[in-house]
Amino acid sequence: MISLFQTKEESTEQVIALIEKLKDNGSLEFNEFKILLESTYSLLNSIDDDSYNIGLYSICHIGEFLPKDIFLLKLLNDCIISSRVFLYKEMLPKNDLIEDSFLDSYAKEIYTLDSGTVLTKDQKKLFKLFNQHKRLIVSAPTSFGKSRIIEEIIIHNNYINIAIILPTIALLSETYIRFNSNLNIKENYNLINSLGLADTINKHNKNIFILTPEKMDMLLDERPDLRIDFFVMDEIYKIQDDEDRKNIFSNCLYRLSKMKTDFYLIGPYFDDFSPKFREKTKSFFEKFTSEIVQKDIYNIFDLEESNTYILGGKKIKKLRDGKKNLKNILLNINGQTLIYNYRKDYVEKLTNDVLKIINNKALDVDSDLIDYISENISSEWSLVKALKKGVAFHHGAVPRYIQTEIIDSFNNQEIDIIVCTTTITEGVNTSAKNVILYSNVLGKKDKPLTGFEVKNIKGRAGRFRVHFIGRVFYFHETFENDKDVILVDYYDKDELSSEEVIQIDKEDLDDENLETRNNIEELLHKNKIPFSLIKQNKYIPIHKQIALINFLRSKPIYLQLAYFKGNRPEKQQLDEIFNLTREYLFNDRDFNDKSFIYWELSRLLKYYIYHNPSIKQIITEQKYSKSVDSKIRSAFKLITHYFEFAFPRYFRAFENIYNFVYNEYYNRIGSGGISLKYIITLLEFGFVNENEIALKEAGLPNDIVKKVSGKFSDCNSLEQVRIKYRINPNIINNLTLFEQKMFRKYI
């Protein structure tokens, strides 16, 4: 047994000094390893969190530079048992000479749940905290395993309706696939990752809704009787940071927490969460700091030109040119790599530079993914060229199903390098050993990365159960820090916007916010506008809504110009609807978007509505873009931002307002007007038939939906599609093998 006769200070000094020597030399003398392990054991048995974290730091580095001596391996085994991170042992080579004692096995059993999941020391504490409080907010590092606890909470509680709220499609897809492969969950719950599946809800079902905040909010609007028993919100910091979506995050959290339900809010690197929210909901906050995957940091920017650093046992010289430094790193590191850059076009340009760097290192490869992209998007897309070299890029203009395939290929080691924006670094799990911050800005060049954003990107280096150590390379000066307090506008903002105020129950408002609410109600009453009409058009500025109502009232000719019968307006009528919507309801960003001039948006909207084009045709129609890459970026921005998100939101609001004024003008009681449902549905999904919508919402790309649509024409829900497929798997034989794999993944 290892000796404990050391002070904490002595152990810390010895560990840090010996680890630095180990990193420089790649090994230690026997006696040095022995001292290091003894000091590590002493630290791990301290009640001090900092000492414990240094102990983990030591275990990870010893595991990275593993000694071969049996005695030393036994000492390492003792340290791992003491750390209570038992899964470290799975990462070591199997050795029959090292067996757990009875006490070791007993200790592991204490940390093993009846589901068979082995928890770490801190995960066990977290799980216990949830069972004590049932309303828990957790800050913990990216490698902690916060999401892993979600499944255990579900398995060990008898919840009926559960909501898992995720900020990105990538996280949503990852979570759905993970839950779908967990038999304990799959056999007991109906997994719902689209509003189209909401029709399968009934009082006899146990349901898990895996949705974005926008979709969850829409579900609560459509099903006001729905009772959620437990909800999770991941990457909870976005409720403060995401300027475009913070309203919908706040509203979603507000509505769910008003149900007096259990919840688990999680995210990395923050010191506290809205005290007002915690007081209102009687919830408990805990911060964890242990990093079970450690990071080695290389501050390339801090080295003088011609100075050297050690990488992979080699001395590497710092050069003046950034791309040459990148080349030195890529050619001398092992493991897979994420390279962060800050703009979509810069990401693609840097990917091309990476291809030049590794040109002699990688042979051309072929894959089903390459064939699929070439056939359905473009063989000239630079992503195709990159994939042939085992490289990819990943940003918001890459279709979500391609993003998922890229991550899967990376985690399966079919791709070695991904150049990316924050689309990967915000919550998506990868097998990356290395993270290179090639840039230190976000989005616009004048907005430096915050210390929190740097820390979050850094956290993607190394994956638990795959790596002991992740490497992080900084090409520019950065700093790291945790957020102080995550604030929630609905609870912490003294002066809420008018659009926020009308979404909150009146009894929850006070002072200026209550006065604002009363003023809004008085103004609407004077203008004879129903409060419910304005409220349902969420986050469309109230003054713009009132302006459109007053315009239609004062110029009823436009009621005639925009009027149509049936599902679809004529082009001239759609022009009127689009022009009024843009003039009165667009937000400033969309109204002033220089990448899409308004008449070009109008043309592309009509092209999409009346011609049902393929993605290849939409790409060809990007007249203001020159290169293939820019045409593809433009096409996918058009689809994901305007067609699938912004236009449906604006057109719903226009329909509500138009029909109110129409019925008012013609003295009708809600029976007249127009229906934009067909157009809104077509824009959101690319289809209007129920079976096609179900397939699209499940995550399948349009071209696969079109190929199998006829096979499932008698299905009106995703559940019916699944049942029909289970009865006859050969029904999708008209798809390629790769397309069949995608179908099975999502369906």
XYZ file of C-alpha atoms in Angstrom:
747
model
C 0.000 0.000 0.000
C 1.197 3.521 -0.792
C 2.380 5.701 2.093
C 0.364 8.767 3.109
C 3.144 10.402 5.140
C 3.417 13.633 3.151
C 1.978 17.087 3.594
C -0.321 18.435 0.913
C 2.235 21.086 -0.044
C 5.026 18.527 -0.370
C 2.864 16.239 -2.494
C 1.765 19.087 -4.750
C 5.306 20.336 -5.362
C 6.616 16.848 -6.101
C 3.762 16.034 -8.476
C 4.026 19.244 -10.502
C 7.817 19.046 -10.803
C 7.837 15.382 -11.807
C 4.975 15.763 -14.289
C 6.835 18.584 -16.048
C 9.895 16.364 -16.283
C 7.731 13.484 -17.566
C 6.226 15.695 -20.269
C 9.653 16.925 -21.386
C 11.388 13.546 -21.402
C 8.531 11.138 -22.082
C 9.586 8.962 -19.121
C 11.000 8.944 -15.572
C 13.401 6.818 -13.589
C 11.805 4.057 -11.507
C 12.327 5.894 -8.234
C 10.903 9.127 -9.689
C 7.762 7.307 -10.869
C 7.450 5.765 -7.400
C 7.694 9.150 -5.673
C 5.225 10.646 -8.152
C 2.674 7.909 -7.518
C 3.069 8.133 -3.731
C 2.544 11.895 -3.835
C -0.437 11.449 -6.158
C -2.049 8.973 -3.781
C -1.609 11.412 -0.925
C -3.306 14.200 -2.886
C -6.230 12.010 -3.941
C -7.013 11.280 -0.315
C -7.180 14.963 0.566
C -10.580 16.547 1.137
C -9.343 19.632 -0.731
C -10.728 19.911 -4.309
C -7.544 21.491 -5.688
C -5.435 18.644 -4.315
C -7.825 16.073 -5.770
C -7.652 17.756 -9.191
C -3.845 17.717 -9.131
C -4.093 14.011 -8.311
C -6.243 13.490 -11.429
C -3.768 15.585 -13.420
C -1.030 13.208 -12.323
C -2.975 9.999 -13.063
C -3.754 11.224 -16.577
C -0.131 12.061 -17.346
C 1.145 8.782 -15.946
C -1.485 7.025 -18.041
C -0.316 8.978 -21.094
C 3.360 8.029 -20.514
C 2.620 4.614 -19.069
C 5.482 2.882 -17.197
C 5.926 -0.841 -17.946
C 7.103 -1.928 -14.497
C 4.511 -4.158 -12.763
C 5.134 -2.641 -9.348
C 4.571 0.862 -10.702
C 1.434 -0.262 -12.511
C 0.115 -1.650 -9.236
C 0.773 1.710 -7.579
C -1.076 3.403 -10.461
C -3.946 0.975 -9.918
C -4.088 2.032 -6.237
C -4.220 5.679 -7.309
C -7.059 5.001 -9.750
C -9.073 3.176 -7.080
C -8.447 6.064 -4.700
C -9.567 8.607 -7.311
C -12.890 6.764 -7.702
C -12.653 7.244 -11.463
C -12.744 3.499 -12.027
C -13.146 3.737 -15.794
C -9.539 4.919 -16.056
C -8.617 1.242 -15.669
C -10.417 0.377 -18.909
C -8.013 2.713 -20.711
C -4.935 0.815 -19.511
C -3.571 -2.316 -21.220
C -5.034 -5.425 -19.611
C -2.554 -7.070 -17.241
C -3.451 -10.304 -15.437
C -0.782 -9.656 -12.804
C -2.730 -6.651 -11.503
C -5.900 -7.739 -9.764
C -8.282 -5.723 -7.657
C -8.371 -6.603 -4.001
C -11.676 -7.356 -2.280
C -11.712 -3.792 -0.938
C -11.064 -2.398 -4.424
C -13.953 -4.389 -5.889
C -16.195 -3.359 -2.998
C -15.323 0.309 -3.578
C -16.205 0.002 -7.259
C -19.495 -1.691 -6.367
C -20.470 1.291 -4.214
C -20.105 3.536 -7.283
C -22.003 1.181 -9.595
C -25.727 1.787 -10.072
C -28.197 -1.062 -10.524
C -28.337 -0.122 -14.214
C -24.696 -1.229 -14.447
C -23.349 2.309 -14.899
C -20.123 2.991 -13.009
C -20.015 6.569 -11.723
C -17.020 8.713 -10.842
C -16.649 10.199 -7.376
C -18.200 13.512 -8.415
C -20.886 11.921 -10.582
C -22.035 9.896 -7.571
C -22.229 13.113 -5.562
C -24.184 14.775 -8.369
C -26.616 11.857 -8.648
C -27.153 11.935 -4.882
C -27.758 15.705 -4.995
C -30.434 15.296 -7.644
C -32.220 12.617 -5.638
C -32.141 14.926 -2.608
C -33.300 18.131 -4.291
C -35.030 17.064 -7.558
C -34.415 20.576 -8.905
C -30.729 20.795 -9.589
C -28.524 23.249 -11.490
C -25.003 22.044 -12.205
C -21.847 23.695 -13.504
C -19.166 21.169 -14.430
C -16.333 20.876 -16.973
C -16.960 19.596 -20.481
C -15.391 16.183 -19.798
C -17.305 15.644 -16.559
C -20.110 13.450 -17.888
C -23.071 15.692 -16.968
C -25.196 14.363 -19.815
C -24.500 10.778 -18.772
C -26.445 11.394 -15.563
C -29.611 12.313 -17.512
C -30.206 8.705 -18.503
C -29.675 7.502 -14.936
C -32.157 10.064 -13.590
C -34.731 8.845 -16.116
C -34.109 5.147 -15.387
C -34.276 5.611 -11.612
C -37.448 7.733 -11.533
C -40.975 7.040 -12.670
C -41.591 10.100 -14.828
C -44.366 10.081 -17.434
C -43.504 13.057 -19.664
C -39.895 14.220 -19.909
C -38.511 17.141 -21.939
C -34.865 17.275 -23.010
C -34.218 20.803 -24.313
C -31.107 21.167 -26.467
C -29.839 24.327 -28.175
C -28.503 22.813 -31.407
C -29.615 20.250 -33.963
C -26.248 18.506 -33.602
C -26.818 17.962 -29.870
C -30.411 16.954 -30.515
C -29.364 14.296 -33.032
C -26.596 12.999 -30.772
C -28.965 12.731 -27.788
C -31.724 11.042 -29.765
C -29.327 8.426 -31.137
C -27.891 7.817 -27.643
C -31.328 7.423 -26.038
C -32.508 5.249 -28.902
C -29.647 2.820 -28.227
C -30.355 2.647 -24.471
C -32.698 -0.332 -24.039
C -33.799 0.765 -20.543
C -35.103 3.997 -22.049
C -36.215 2.801 -25.475
C -38.367 -0.008 -24.061
C -40.151 2.263 -21.576
C -40.499 5.573 -23.389
C -41.815 6.915 -26.659
C -38.995 9.079 -28.052
C -40.326 12.235 -29.724
C -37.843 14.434 -31.580
C -40.314 16.290 -33.803
C -43.676 18.011 -33.478
C -45.038 15.597 -36.065
C -44.627 12.802 -33.535
C -46.617 14.705 -30.901
C -49.762 13.072 -32.310
C -48.567 9.797 -30.753
C -48.964 11.232 -27.232
C -51.751 9.802 -25.115
C -52.305 9.385 -21.405
C -51.103 5.783 -21.502
C -47.713 6.678 -23.039
C -44.489 7.564 -21.283
C -42.803 10.138 -23.494
C -39.419 11.801 -23.833
C -39.499 14.975 -25.931
C -36.044 15.737 -27.364
C -36.499 19.211 -28.839
C -34.973 22.631 -29.365
C -36.411 25.478 -27.216
C -38.347 26.747 -30.255
C -40.005 23.378 -30.874
C -40.739 22.856 -27.174
C -42.399 26.261 -26.986
C -44.540 25.440 -30.038
C -45.491 22.087 -28.503
C -46.665 23.800 -25.310
C -48.724 26.211 -27.432
C -50.319 23.330 -29.341
C -50.820 21.137 -26.266
C -51.621 23.478 -23.351
C -52.845 20.459 -21.386
C -49.466 18.694 -21.589
C -47.881 18.094 -18.194
C -44.087 17.717 -18.054
C -42.825 15.828 -14.971
C -39.088 16.355 -15.501
C -37.071 18.513 -17.861
C -33.427 19.044 -18.759
C -31.871 22.111 -20.366
C -28.337 21.535 -21.640
C -25.764 24.267 -22.394
C -27.831 26.451 -20.064
C -25.421 29.404 -20.419
C -27.064 30.121 -23.784
C -30.059 31.485 -21.908
C -27.854 34.523 -21.276
C -25.395 34.476 -24.183
C -27.445 33.725 -27.298
C -28.704 37.181 -28.274
C -30.898 35.869 -31.088
C -32.579 33.145 -29.019
C -32.331 34.153 -25.358
C -36.009 35.192 -25.328
C -37.171 31.781 -26.419
C -34.779 30.068 -23.975
C -36.128 32.194 -21.122
C -39.726 31.632 -22.127
C -39.218 27.886 -22.394
C -37.566 27.702 -18.956
C -40.258 29.934 -17.458
C -43.157 27.874 -18.807
C -41.673 24.536 -17.796
C -40.625 25.650 -14.316
C -44.139 27.042 -13.729
C -45.370 23.444 -13.907
C -43.725 22.806 -10.501
C -41.770 19.992 -12.071
C -38.373 18.381 -11.395
C -35.501 19.693 -13.490
C -31.788 19.383 -14.216
C -30.071 22.427 -15.763
C -26.483 21.868 -16.868
C -23.585 23.684 -18.473
C -19.855 24.269 -18.093
C -17.810 26.834 -16.231
C -20.118 29.185 -14.325
C -20.038 30.147 -10.643
C -23.742 30.558 -9.963
C -27.162 30.597 -11.588
C -29.805 33.314 -11.195
C -30.429 33.550 -7.421
C -33.897 34.920 -8.123
C -34.740 31.875 -10.243
C -33.345 29.528 -7.590
C -35.380 31.242 -4.887
C -38.548 31.198 -6.978
C -38.210 27.518 -7.887
C -36.562 26.332 -4.639
C -33.758 24.779 -6.659
C -30.205 23.871 -5.671
C -26.947 24.853 -7.376
C -23.651 22.968 -7.279
C -20.374 23.624 -9.078
C -17.879 20.849 -9.831
C -14.313 21.508 -10.977
C -12.701 18.093 -11.469
C -11.367 17.500 -14.992
C -11.228 13.772 -15.656
C -9.567 14.435 -19.023
C -6.601 16.734 -18.487
C -5.238 19.293 -20.965
C -1.697 20.093 -22.023
C -1.480 23.709 -23.210
C 0.859 25.005 -25.927
C 0.944 28.812 -26.073
C 2.498 29.143 -29.521
C 1.822 32.896 -29.539
C 3.926 33.357 -26.389
C 7.124 31.910 -27.864
C 9.771 34.074 -29.441
C 10.571 33.291 -33.057
C 13.010 30.330 -33.315
C 12.289 29.228 -29.735
C 11.431 25.547 -29.432
C 8.774 23.469 -27.693
C 8.431 19.713 -27.196
C 5.721 17.929 -29.150
C 5.513 14.166 -29.495
C 9.040 13.825 -28.150
C 10.396 16.200 -30.810
C 11.690 19.743 -30.540
C 9.570 22.040 -32.732
C 10.755 25.514 -33.686
C 8.381 28.482 -33.480
C 8.192 30.199 -36.877
C 6.968 33.645 -37.864
C 4.238 32.425 -40.248
C 1.071 30.996 -38.673
C 0.423 28.480 -41.439
C 3.977 27.133 -41.110
C 3.442 26.691 -37.376
C 0.182 24.908 -38.157
C 2.062 22.638 -40.552
C 4.660 21.745 -37.907
C 1.938 20.836 -35.438
C -0.179 18.777 -37.839
C 2.823 16.798 -39.070
C 4.095 16.009 -35.570
C 1.024 15.202 -33.492
C -0.848 11.971 -33.074
C -4.599 11.722 -32.649
C -7.493 13.489 -34.284
C -7.678 17.258 -34.431
C -10.228 20.079 -34.360
C -9.058 23.429 -35.723
C -11.145 26.441 -34.715
C -11.601 29.415 -37.023
C -14.214 32.127 -36.757
C -16.065 32.516 -40.076
C -17.604 30.042 -42.483
C -15.621 31.200 -45.500
C -12.409 31.387 -43.443
C -13.039 27.842 -42.222
C -13.274 26.628 -45.824
C -10.151 28.562 -46.847
C -8.191 27.166 -43.902
C -9.365 23.661 -44.798
C -7.780 24.131 -48.217
C -4.533 25.203 -46.504
C -4.659 22.072 -44.341
C -5.013 19.936 -47.481
C -1.832 21.476 -48.859
C -0.039 20.748 -45.582
C -0.951 17.054 -45.486
C -0.792 16.496 -49.239
C 2.041 13.994 -48.996
C 0.641 12.433 -45.821
C -2.737 11.214 -47.037
C -3.797 9.219 -50.062
C -7.062 9.882 -51.816
C -9.851 7.866 -50.246
C -13.387 7.211 -51.322
C -16.455 6.759 -49.181
C -20.205 6.485 -49.379
C -20.470 9.948 -47.816
C -18.351 11.441 -50.617
C -20.478 9.706 -53.259
C -23.672 10.892 -51.586
C -22.561 14.541 -51.396
C -21.262 14.468 -54.971
C -24.557 13.144 -56.305
C -26.989 15.172 -54.216
C -25.205 18.476 -53.561
C -22.156 19.006 -55.770
C -19.045 17.078 -56.744
C -17.272 20.458 -56.984
C -17.917 21.386 -53.347
C -14.561 21.741 -51.589
C -15.882 19.497 -48.808
C -15.674 16.591 -51.254
C -12.034 17.363 -52.007
C -11.310 17.568 -48.275
C -13.064 14.317 -47.385
C -10.921 12.471 -49.903
C -7.916 13.439 -47.755
C -9.521 12.513 -44.441
C -10.338 16.176 -43.651
C -13.663 17.996 -43.277
C -15.059 21.393 -42.399
C -18.039 21.970 -40.141
C -20.058 25.185 -39.781
C -23.629 26.426 -39.610
C -24.141 26.423 -43.393
C -23.371 22.700 -43.674
C -26.682 20.770 -43.710
C -27.413 19.170 -40.350
C -27.488 15.611 -41.710
C -24.056 16.187 -43.310
C -22.833 17.628 -39.998
C -23.960 14.445 -38.253
C -22.249 12.215 -40.828
C -19.034 14.231 -40.483
C -19.031 13.818 -36.694
C -19.789 10.088 -37.001
C -16.977 9.650 -39.536
C -14.610 11.586 -37.266
C -15.524 9.490 -34.226
C -15.092 6.340 -36.334
C -11.607 7.621 -37.279
C -12.471 7.894 -40.971
C -11.719 11.638 -40.747
C -8.582 12.916 -39.003
C -9.038 16.690 -39.023
C -12.088 18.960 -38.843
C -11.808 22.709 -39.327
C -14.798 24.280 -37.608
C -16.568 27.246 -36.106
C -18.257 26.904 -32.702
C -20.825 24.496 -34.223
C -18.726 21.616 -32.846
C -17.180 23.248 -29.820
C -20.540 23.973 -28.135
C -21.551 20.672 -26.629
C -20.956 18.094 -29.368
C -18.902 15.096 -28.247
C -16.061 14.073 -30.537
C -13.004 11.841 -30.322
C -10.618 14.790 -30.806
C -7.274 14.478 -29.053
C -6.137 17.938 -30.162
C -7.787 21.346 -30.399
C -6.058 24.196 -32.236
C -7.403 27.716 -31.709
C -6.172 29.211 -34.959
C -8.236 32.329 -34.255
C -9.148 34.177 -31.059
C -12.294 35.923 -32.300
C -15.911 34.921 -32.761
C -18.131 35.776 -35.722
C -16.964 39.289 -36.422
C -13.313 40.206 -36.310
C -13.879 42.939 -33.743
C -15.398 40.554 -31.186
C -12.684 38.646 -29.313
C -13.502 35.292 -27.790
C -14.457 35.649 -24.143
C -12.550 33.714 -21.510
C -15.562 31.431 -21.147
C -15.721 30.745 -24.895
C -12.007 29.930 -24.928
C -12.443 27.539 -22.027
C -15.426 25.888 -23.710
C -13.524 25.364 -26.981
C -10.508 24.093 -25.037
C -12.773 21.586 -23.299
C -13.250 19.663 -26.571
C -9.645 18.406 -26.417
C -9.631 14.810 -25.229
C -12.533 12.453 -24.664
C -13.025 10.402 -21.528
C -12.457 6.657 -21.987
C -10.458 7.452 -25.141
C -7.756 9.890 -23.952
C -6.042 10.666 -20.674
C -4.718 13.959 -22.063
C -6.034 16.433 -24.619
C -3.729 18.963 -26.259
C -4.667 22.605 -26.830
C -2.687 24.966 -29.076
C -3.191 28.723 -28.871
C -2.076 30.744 -31.902
C -3.140 34.067 -30.378
C -3.175 35.526 -26.919
C -6.295 34.470 -25.026
C -7.492 34.283 -21.464
C -9.723 31.830 -19.630
C -12.341 32.390 -16.976
C -15.610 31.017 -15.683
C -18.793 33.042 -15.895
C -19.772 34.712 -12.633
C -23.531 34.236 -12.642
C -25.855 33.053 -15.390
C -28.740 35.519 -15.393
C -32.191 34.886 -16.847
C -33.943 37.927 -18.279
C -37.388 36.805 -17.152
C -36.205 36.775 -13.529
C -33.257 39.164 -13.361
C -33.851 41.992 -15.826
C -35.288 45.077 -14.126
C -36.796 46.411 -17.337
C -38.025 43.691 -19.659
C -38.915 44.433 -23.258
C -42.561 44.805 -24.127
C -42.387 41.534 -26.077
C -41.093 39.723 -22.976
C -43.569 41.313 -20.593
C -46.620 40.003 -22.470
C -45.338 36.400 -22.279
C -45.143 36.413 -18.467
C -48.125 35.809 -16.208
C -49.241 39.085 -14.732
C -48.899 37.887 -11.126
C -45.172 37.339 -11.754
C -44.573 40.971 -12.748
C -43.844 43.934 -10.497
C -42.645 47.535 -10.546
C -41.697 48.849 -14.012
C -42.530 45.564 -15.722
C -46.037 45.495 -14.297
C -46.480 49.128 -15.321
C -45.296 48.271 -18.849
C -47.800 45.409 -19.009
C -50.645 47.683 -17.911
C -49.630 50.300 -20.496
C -49.589 47.676 -23.249
C -53.018 46.390 -22.269
C -54.365 49.947 -22.184
C -52.845 50.758 -25.590
C -54.252 47.611 -27.169
C -57.649 48.267 -25.616
C -57.708 51.798 -27.050
C -56.770 50.435 -30.463
C -59.347 47.638 -30.160
C -56.685 44.960 -30.599
C -57.001 41.712 -28.637
C -54.141 41.056 -26.233
C -54.150 37.371 -27.255
C -53.486 38.310 -30.902
C -50.276 40.187 -30.052
C -49.130 37.577 -27.529
C -49.375 34.669 -29.962
C -47.033 36.441 -32.412
C -44.085 35.810 -30.118
C -41.190 38.266 -30.199
C -42.481 40.149 -33.217
C -42.144 43.747 -31.953
C -45.481 44.990 -30.664
C -45.171 48.397 -32.335
C -44.611 46.686 -35.702
C -47.680 44.514 -35.244
C -49.811 47.527 -34.352
C -48.406 49.433 -37.339
C -49.395 46.616 -39.718
C -52.885 46.420 -38.188
C -53.367 50.169 -38.571
C -52.020 50.114 -42.138
C -54.472 47.382 -43.185
C -57.286 49.205 -41.418
C -56.480 52.480 -43.170
C -55.893 50.899 -46.612
C -58.296 47.984 -46.956
C -57.378 47.700 -50.636
C -54.472 45.577 -49.424
C -56.937 43.153 -47.860
C -58.129 42.509 -51.409
C -54.664 42.474 -52.989
C -53.411 39.819 -50.556
C -56.632 37.789 -50.467
C -56.758 34.300 -51.986
C -58.808 31.154 -51.663
C -57.490 27.636 -51.286
C -54.049 26.505 -50.163
C -51.728 28.576 -52.295
C -51.848 32.207 -53.429
C -50.992 33.292 -56.930
C -47.557 34.853 -57.407
C -48.950 38.397 -57.383
C -50.753 37.773 -54.088
C -47.651 36.180 -52.580
C -45.722 39.281 -53.637
C -48.131 41.480 -51.664
C -47.934 39.203 -48.622
C -44.145 39.085 -48.728
C -43.767 42.850 -49.197
C -46.082 43.677 -46.289
C -44.439 41.085 -44.080
C -40.982 42.384 -44.841
C -41.969 46.034 -44.422
C -43.740 45.593 -41.081
C -42.628 42.366 -39.371
C -39.000 41.606 -40.293
C -36.437 42.182 -37.561
C -33.569 44.558 -38.285
C -31.068 41.807 -39.076
C -33.258 40.185 -41.718
C -34.466 43.520 -43.102
C -30.885 44.725 -43.605
C -29.313 41.418 -44.648
C -26.895 42.384 -47.424
C -26.332 38.772 -48.467
C -29.950 38.585 -49.692
C -31.407 41.693 -51.317
C -35.152 41.743 -50.766
C -36.158 41.258 -54.404
C -33.781 38.288 -54.565
C -35.436 36.829 -51.469
C -38.826 37.358 -53.099
C -37.687 35.631 -56.296
C -36.207 32.651 -54.440
C -39.284 32.345 -52.245
C -41.559 32.050 -55.292
C -39.125 29.685 -57.007
C -39.226 27.402 -53.968
C -42.999 27.557 -53.496
C -44.025 27.036 -57.126
C -41.267 24.842 -58.572
C -40.304 22.426 -55.749
C -36.607 22.546 -56.730
C -33.899 20.121 -55.643
C -31.012 21.387 -53.526
C -28.824 21.326 -56.642
C -31.257 23.648 -58.403
C -31.398 25.997 -55.400
C -27.606 26.162 -55.403
C -27.589 27.024 -59.118
C -30.087 29.842 -58.468
C -27.696 31.726 -56.142
C -26.997 34.431 -58.726
C -25.078 36.794 -56.435
C -22.497 34.193 -55.386
C -19.549 33.369 -57.617
C -17.729 30.243 -56.410
C -19.380 26.856 -55.872
C -18.587 27.036 -52.156
C -20.194 30.456 -51.744
C -23.258 29.334 -53.729
C -23.654 26.325 -51.420
C -23.226 28.458 -48.277
C -25.792 30.903 -49.611
C -28.251 28.154 -50.538
C -28.127 26.505 -47.132
C -28.420 29.825 -45.302
C -31.477 30.540 -47.421
C -33.002 27.196 -46.479
C -32.079 26.927 -42.797
C -32.518 30.562 -41.777
C -35.173 31.987 -44.087
C -37.250 29.087 -45.375
C -37.245 26.813 -42.326
C -37.125 29.427 -39.553
C -37.678 33.127 -40.283
C -40.339 33.083 -43.031
C -42.694 30.661 -41.213
C -42.478 32.840 -38.098
C -43.223 36.036 -40.029
C -45.974 34.488 -42.162
C -47.760 33.036 -39.099
C -47.820 36.495 -37.587
C -49.005 38.040 -40.871
C -51.808 35.482 -41.208
C -53.003 36.167 -37.646
C -52.964 39.932 -38.142
C -54.449 39.877 -41.653
C -57.336 37.632 -40.614
C -58.090 39.783 -37.557
C -58.357 42.940 -39.687
C -60.198 41.090 -42.496
C -62.871 39.772 -40.138
C -63.114 43.143 -38.407
C -63.544 44.979 -41.741
C -66.161 42.572 -43.099
C -67.933 42.205 -39.722
C -67.238 38.515 -39.493
C -66.502 36.495 -36.350
C -63.251 34.719 -37.072
C -64.539 32.793 -40.087
C -62.940 34.616 -42.996
C -59.524 35.492 -44.290
C -56.627 33.497 -45.707
C -54.683 30.397 -44.725
C -50.915 30.362 -45.157
C -50.624 26.902 -43.606
C -49.676 25.247 -46.900
C -46.873 27.743 -47.582
C -45.616 27.711 -43.994
C -45.543 23.902 -43.937
C -43.798 23.721 -47.307
C -41.168 26.204 -46.156
C -40.554 24.531 -42.804
C -40.299 20.982 -44.100
C -39.983 21.097 -47.874
C -43.143 18.952 -48.040
C -46.833 19.142 -47.201
C -47.881 15.476 -47.001
C -47.961 14.017 -43.494
C -45.735 11.031 -44.248
C -43.104 13.259 -45.899
C -43.175 15.753 -43.036
C -42.705 12.917 -40.544
C -39.691 11.604 -42.460
C -38.160 15.090 -42.742
C -38.694 15.904 -39.064
C -36.947 12.665 -38.127
C -33.810 14.116 -39.748
C -33.750 12.608 -43.244
C -32.596 14.881 -46.085
C -35.129 15.875 -48.741
C -33.690 13.685 -51.490
C -34.095 10.508 -49.403
C -37.591 11.575 -48.344
C -38.544 11.969 -52.006
C -37.179 8.507 -52.855
C -39.169 6.686 -50.156
C -42.239 8.911 -49.988
C -44.330 6.662 -52.200
C -43.453 3.621 -50.096
C -45.042 5.213 -47.040
C -47.857 7.195 -48.675
C -50.442 5.469 -46.463
C -48.681 6.556 -43.248
C -49.704 9.741 -41.450
C -47.126 9.662 -38.647
C -43.535 8.650 -38.014
C -44.736 5.847 -35.737
C -46.677 4.315 -38.639
C -43.588 4.679 -40.867
C -41.526 2.815 -38.268
C -44.036 0.028 -37.889
C -44.327 -0.443 -41.637
C -40.535 -0.532 -41.979
C -40.176 -3.096 -39.166
C -42.703 -5.342 -40.896
C -40.898 -5.094 -44.234
C -37.283 -3.766 -44.069
C -36.923 -4.414 -47.823
C -39.339 -1.568 -48.510
C -36.379 0.839 -48.744
C -34.327 -1.261 -51.170
C -34.561 1.502 -53.775
C -32.100 3.485 -51.622
C -28.338 3.066 -51.840
C -26.676 1.196 -48.963
C -25.486 4.510 -47.511
C -28.982 6.005 -47.752
C -30.418 2.882 -46.100
C -27.941 3.358 -43.239
C -29.088 6.963 -42.841
C -32.727 5.865 -42.921
C -32.159 3.330 -40.132
C -30.216 5.868 -38.052
C -33.018 8.423 -38.028
C -36.081 6.217 -38.343
